[in-house]
Coordinates of C-alpha atoms in Angstrom, one line a residue:
M1 CA -5.0 -10.2 -27.9
A2 CA -7.7 -11.2 -30.5
R3 CA -5.0 -10.9 -33.2
L4 CA -2.4 -12.8 -31.3
R5 CA -4.8 -15.7 -30.8
A6 CA -6.2 -15.6 -34.4
P7 CA -4.9 -17.8 -37.3
G8 CA -1.5 -16.3 -38.4
G9 CA -1.0 -14.8 -34.9
C10 CA 1.5 -15.8 -32.2
P11 CA 2.0 -19.7 -32.1
W12 CA 2.7 -19.5 -28.2
D13 CA -0.4 -17.4 -27.5
R14 CA -2.6 -19.5 -29.7
E15 CA -1.7 -22.7 -27.9
Q16 CA -2.5 -21.3 -24.4
T17 CA -5.5 -22.5 -22.4
F18 CA -7.1 -21.5 -19.1
D19 CA -4.9 -23.9 -17.2
T20 CA -1.7 -23.0 -18.8
I21 CA -2.2 -19.3 -18.0
K22 CA -3.0 -19.8 -14.3
P23 CA 0.7 -20.0 -13.0
Y24 CA 1.4 -16.7 -14.9
T25 CA -1.6 -15.0 -13.3
L26 CA -0.2 -16.0 -9.8
E27 CA 3.3 -14.8 -10.8
E28 CA 2.1 -11.5 -12.1
T29 CA 0.1 -10.9 -8.9
Y30 CA 3.1 -11.4 -6.7
E31 CA 5.2 -9.1 -8.9
V32 CA 2.6 -6.3 -8.5
L33 CA 2.8 -6.8 -4.7
E34 CA 6.6 -6.6 -4.7
A35 CA 6.5 -3.4 -6.8
I36 CA 4.1 -1.9 -4.3
D37 CA 6.2 -2.9 -1.3
N38 CA 9.2 -1.4 -3.0
R39 CA 7.3 1.7 -3.8
D40 CA 8.7 1.3 -7.4
W41 CA 6.1 3.2 -9.3
P42 CA 7.8 2.8 -12.8
E43 CA 7.9 -1.0 -12.1
L44 CA 4.4 -1.0 -10.8
T45 CA 3.2 0.6 -14.0
G46 CA 4.5 -2.3 -16.1
E47 CA 3.4 -5.0 -13.6
L48 CA -0.1 -3.7 -13.4
G49 CA -0.1 -3.9 -17.3
D50 CA 1.1 -7.5 -17.0
L51 CA -1.7 -8.3 -14.6
L52 CA -4.2 -6.6 -16.9
L53 CA -3.0 -8.8 -19.6
Q54 CA -4.1 -11.9 -17.7
V55 CA -7.6 -10.5 -17.6
L56 CA -7.5 -9.8 -21.4
F57 CA -6.1 -13.3 -22.1
Y58 CA -8.8 -15.1 -20.1
S59 CA -11.6 -13.0 -21.6
Q60 CA -10.4 -13.6 -25.1
M61 CA -10.3 -17.3 -24.7
A62 CA -13.7 -17.2 -23.1
S63 CA -15.0 -15.2 -26.0
E64 CA -13.6 -17.8 -28.5
E65 CA -15.6 -20.4 -26.7
G66 CA -18.7 -18.3 -26.6
H67 CA -18.8 -18.0 -22.8
F68 CA -18.3 -14.2 -22.3
S69 CA -16.3 -11.2 -23.5
V70 CA -14.2 -8.5 -21.8
D71 CA -17.1 -6.2 -22.1
D72 CA -19.2 -8.6 -20.0
V73 CA -16.4 -8.7 -17.4
L74 CA -16.4 -4.9 -17.2
D75 CA -20.2 -4.7 -17.2
R76 CA -20.4 -7.0 -14.3
L77 CA -17.7 -5.2 -12.4
S78 CA -19.4 -1.9 -13.0
T79 CA -22.8 -3.3 -11.8
K80 CA -21.1 -4.8 -8.8
L81 CA -19.5 -1.5 -7.8
V82 CA -22.8 0.3 -8.0
D83 CA -24.8 -2.3 -6.2
R84 CA -22.3 -2.7 -3.3
H85 CA -21.9 1.0 -2.8
P86 CA -25.6 2.1 -2.0
H87 CA -24.1 4.7 0.4
V88 CA -22.5 6.4 -2.7
F89 CA -25.0 5.5 -5.5
G90 CA -28.0 5.1 -3.4
D91 CA -29.7 6.3 -0.1
V92 CA -28.0 4.0 2.3
K93 CA -26.0 5.8 5.1
A94 CA -22.5 4.7 6.0
D95 CA -20.0 7.1 7.5
T96 CA -17.3 4.8 8.7
P97 CA -15.2 2.0 7.0
A98 CA -16.7 -0.4 9.6
E99 CA -20.2 0.4 8.5
V100 CA -19.2 0.1 4.9
L101 CA -17.8 -3.3 5.5
R102 CA -20.9 -4.4 7.3
N103 CA -23.1 -3.2 4.5
W104 CA -20.8 -5.0 2.0
E105 CA -20.9 -8.3 3.8
A106 CA -24.7 -8.1 4.1
L107 CA -25.0 -7.3 0.4
K108 CA -22.7 -10.2 -0.6
A109 CA -24.8 -12.6 1.6
E110 CA -28.0 -11.5 -0.1
E111 CA -26.4 -11.9 -3.5
K112 CA -25.3 -15.3 -2.5
K113 CA -28.7 -16.3 -1.3
K114 CA -30.3 -15.3 -4.6
R115 CA -27.7 -17.1 -6.6
L116 CA -28.1 -20.3 -4.6
A117 CA -31.9 -20.1 -4.9
A118 CA -31.5 -19.7 -8.7
E119 CA -29.0 -22.5 -9.0
E120 CA -31.2 -24.8 -6.9
N121 CA -34.3 -24.1 -8.9
A122 CA -32.3 -24.7 -12.1
R123 CA -31.1 -28.0 -10.7
Q124 CA -34.7 -29.0 -9.8
V125 CA -35.8 -28.3 -13.3
D126 CA -33.0 -30.4 -14.8
D127 CA -33.5 -33.3 -12.3
G128 CA -37.3 -33.2 -12.1
D129 CA -36.8 -32.6 -8.4
T130 CA -39.9 -31.4 -6.6
R131 CA -38.2 -30.8 -3.1
P132 CA -38.4 -27.2 -1.9
S133 CA -35.6 -24.8 -2.7
G134 CA -32.9 -25.0 0.0
A135 CA -33.8 -28.6 1.1
W136 CA -30.9 -30.8 2.0
T137 CA -29.8 -32.9 -1.0
G138 CA -26.7 -34.4 0.4
H139 CA -24.7 -32.5 -2.2
P140 CA -21.6 -30.6 -1.1
A141 CA -22.7 -27.5 -2.9
N142 CA -24.9 -26.8 0.1
N143 CA -21.7 -25.7 1.8
A144 CA -22.1 -22.6 -0.3
Q145 CA -24.6 -21.4 2.3
S146 CA -21.8 -21.2 4.8
V147 CA -20.5 -17.6 5.7
L148 CA -17.2 -19.0 4.8
A149 CA -18.3 -19.9 1.3
G150 CA -16.3 -18.4 -1.5
I151 CA -13.0 -18.2 0.2
S152 CA -10.6 -20.1 -2.0
S153 CA -8.4 -22.8 -0.6
K154 CA -5.9 -22.1 -3.3
I155 CA -4.8 -18.8 -2.0
P156 CA -1.7 -18.5 0.4
A157 CA -2.5 -20.0 3.7
L158 CA -2.0 -16.8 5.7
M159 CA -4.4 -14.9 3.4
E160 CA -6.9 -17.7 3.7
A161 CA -6.7 -17.7 7.6
Y162 CA -7.2 -13.9 7.5
K163 CA -10.2 -14.1 5.3
L164 CA -11.7 -17.0 7.3
S165 CA -11.3 -15.3 10.6
S166 CA -12.6 -12.0 9.2
R167 CA -15.7 -13.6 7.8
A168 CA -16.4 -15.4 11.1
A169 CA -15.9 -12.1 13.0
V170 CA -18.6 -10.5 10.9
V171 CA -21.2 -12.8 12.5
G172 CA -19.7 -12.3 16.0
F173 CA -17.4 -15.3 16.3
D174 CA -14.4 -13.3 17.5
W175 CA -12.3 -12.4 20.6
P176 CA -13.9 -9.3 22.3
E177 CA -10.6 -7.7 22.8
M178 CA -7.0 -8.1 21.7
E179 CA -5.7 -9.3 25.1
G180 CA -7.6 -12.5 24.6
L181 CA -5.5 -13.3 21.6
F182 CA -2.3 -12.9 23.5
A183 CA -3.6 -15.3 26.1
K184 CA -4.6 -17.7 23.3
L185 CA -1.0 -17.4 21.9
E186 CA 0.4 -18.3 25.3
E187 CA -2.0 -21.3 25.5
E188 CA -1.0 -22.6 22.0
T189 CA 2.7 -22.1 22.8
V190 CA 2.3 -24.2 25.9
E191 CA 0.5 -26.8 24.0
L192 CA 3.3 -27.0 21.4
R193 CA 5.9 -27.3 24.1
E194 CA 4.0 -30.2 25.7
E195 CA 3.9 -32.0 22.4
L196 CA 7.7 -31.4 22.0
K197 CA 8.3 -33.3 25.1
A198 CA 7.5 -36.4 23.3
A199 CA 9.9 -35.5 20.3
P200 CA 13.3 -36.8 19.9
I201 CA 16.2 -34.8 21.6
A202 CA 17.5 -34.0 18.0
V203 CA 14.3 -32.0 17.4
K204 CA 15.0 -29.7 20.3
G205 CA 18.8 -29.7 19.9
P206 CA 21.2 -27.3 18.2
P207 CA 20.4 -25.4 15.1
G208 CA 20.6 -27.3 11.8
T209 CA 19.1 -30.5 13.4
G210 CA 15.5 -29.5 13.2
I211 CA 12.6 -31.4 11.5
A212 CA 13.0 -29.2 8.3
G213 CA 16.8 -29.9 8.0
S214 CA 18.5 -32.6 6.0
G215 CA 19.1 -35.6 8.2
R216 CA 16.0 -34.8 10.2
P217 CA 15.3 -37.1 13.1
R218 CA 12.8 -39.8 12.6
I219 CA 9.4 -39.2 14.5
S220 CA 6.2 -41.0 14.2
A221 CA 3.6 -39.9 11.8
E222 CA 1.2 -39.3 14.7
L223 CA 3.6 -36.9 16.5
R224 CA 4.4 -35.1 13.3
E225 CA 0.7 -34.5 12.7
R226 CA 0.1 -33.2 16.2
L227 CA 3.2 -30.9 15.9
E228 CA 1.9 -29.6 12.6
D229 CA -1.5 -29.0 14.2
E230 CA 0.0 -27.0 17.1
V231 CA 2.2 -24.9 14.8
G232 CA -0.8 -24.3 12.6
D233 CA -2.8 -23.1 15.6
L234 CA 0.1 -20.6 16.4
F235 CA 0.0 -19.2 12.9
F236 CA -3.7 -18.9 13.0
V237 CA -3.6 -16.9 16.4
L238 CA -0.8 -14.6 14.8
V239 CA -3.0 -14.0 11.8
N240 CA -5.8 -12.9 14.1
I241 CA -3.4 -10.5 15.9
A242 CA -2.6 -9.0 12.6
R243 CA -6.3 -8.7 11.7
F244 CA -6.9 -6.9 15.0
L245 CA -4.2 -4.4 14.1
S246 CA -5.6 -4.1 10.5
L247 CA -2.4 -5.4 9.1
D248 CA -2.0 -7.8 6.3
P249 CA -0.1 -10.8 7.6
E250 CA 1.1 -11.9 4.2
S251 CA 2.6 -8.5 3.6
A252 CA 4.1 -8.4 7.1
L253 CA 5.7 -11.8 6.5
R254 CA 7.1 -10.8 3.2
K255 CA 8.7 -7.8 4.6
T256 CA 10.3 -9.8 7.4
N257 CA 11.5 -12.5 4.7
R258 CA 13.2 -9.6 2.8
K259 CA 14.7 -8.2 5.9
F260 CA 16.2 -11.5 6.9
K261 CA 17.5 -12.1 3.4
R262 CA 19.0 -8.7 3.3
R263 CA 20.7 -9.0 6.7
F264 CA 22.0 -12.5 6.0
Q265 CA 23.5 -11.7 2.7
W266 CA 25.2 -8.7 4.3
M267 CA 26.8 -11.3 6.7
E268 CA 27.8 -13.4 3.8
E269 CA 29.6 -10.5 2.1
R270 CA 31.5 -9.8 5.3
L271 CA 32.6 -13.5 5.6
R272 CA 33.4 -13.7 1.9
A273 CA 35.8 -10.8 2.3
S274 CA 37.8 -13.0 4.7
G275 CA 37.5 -16.1 2.4
R276 CA 34.9 -17.9 4.5
T277 CA 31.3 -19.0 4.4
P278 CA 28.7 -18.9 7.2
G279 CA 29.2 -22.6 7.6
Q280 CA 32.9 -21.9 8.6
A281 CA 32.0 -19.4 11.2
S282 CA 31.1 -19.9 14.9
M283 CA 27.6 -19.2 16.2
D284 CA 28.9 -16.4 18.4
E285 CA 30.6 -14.8 15.2
L286 CA 27.4 -15.1 13.3
E287 CA 25.3 -13.6 16.1
T288 CA 27.9 -10.7 16.2
L289 CA 27.6 -10.2 12.5
W290 CA 23.8 -10.3 12.6
Q291 CA 23.7 -7.6 15.2
Q292 CA 26.1 -5.5 13.1
A293 CA 23.8 -6.0 10.1
K294 CA 20.9 -4.8 12.1
A295 CA 22.8 -1.8 13.5
Q296 CA 23.9 -0.6 10.0
E297 CA 20.3 -0.9 8.6
Q298 CA 19.1 1.2 11.6
S299 CA 21.7 3.9 11.1
A300 CA 21.2 4.1 7.3

């Protein structure tokens, strides 16, 4: 990578920056996930290499600017693994995954507290500020003291919801049992249906005329916002159900997406054989084909 970025190296690699590489990092991450879902081990080997390349690329660019090197990245990771596994490398006792998780979160919180104190002291030195460390400054950075600090808003929304609710659960803000989540799901469903009473008939009409479709009905900005809020609440409850079941909602939805795509394309193939498209078939015929697609999958 150093040679690729050096004078006489690759023109494309030489012109890349931290910002231009970001989209590739996201793309490579999803390709790793897909290879895992498909249990395609030869493909996963290559995709992990591509993901590792992103780490090397960022590290090389940082080294060129005098920030850090790949050695610093690995040293910091090694230190973190040792520090956050005192039940392995130290004298702390943790016999279950739940105990390990509690210890992990406590250690992260302590690390965060120390980092914030160091940053605040450094800021006071720079600004000549004599206020005590941790005093309110009106600066948004103080949000870093939140138990939710550090959860990126750039990650997929399902993943963010999972992390937010998991972090809140660590401090006791959680449903005591799963049945409460199903009650909450029913509550949110009722609230959405109530909001829909104010929606145009077309929104609640036949398939293809929904809000997301072309030629969508005109609704007020206020109603659209309320509907979005209620649908978002439904998603959040579903994410919490997945969390209670120790399931990854992002992975679950990806699998359902692929299942839908596979079955729908099977339907398209059957219709294509008769010279038609889904748009030329009745809803009853499409439903029959859908059930056939499910049946042939289950019997495979």
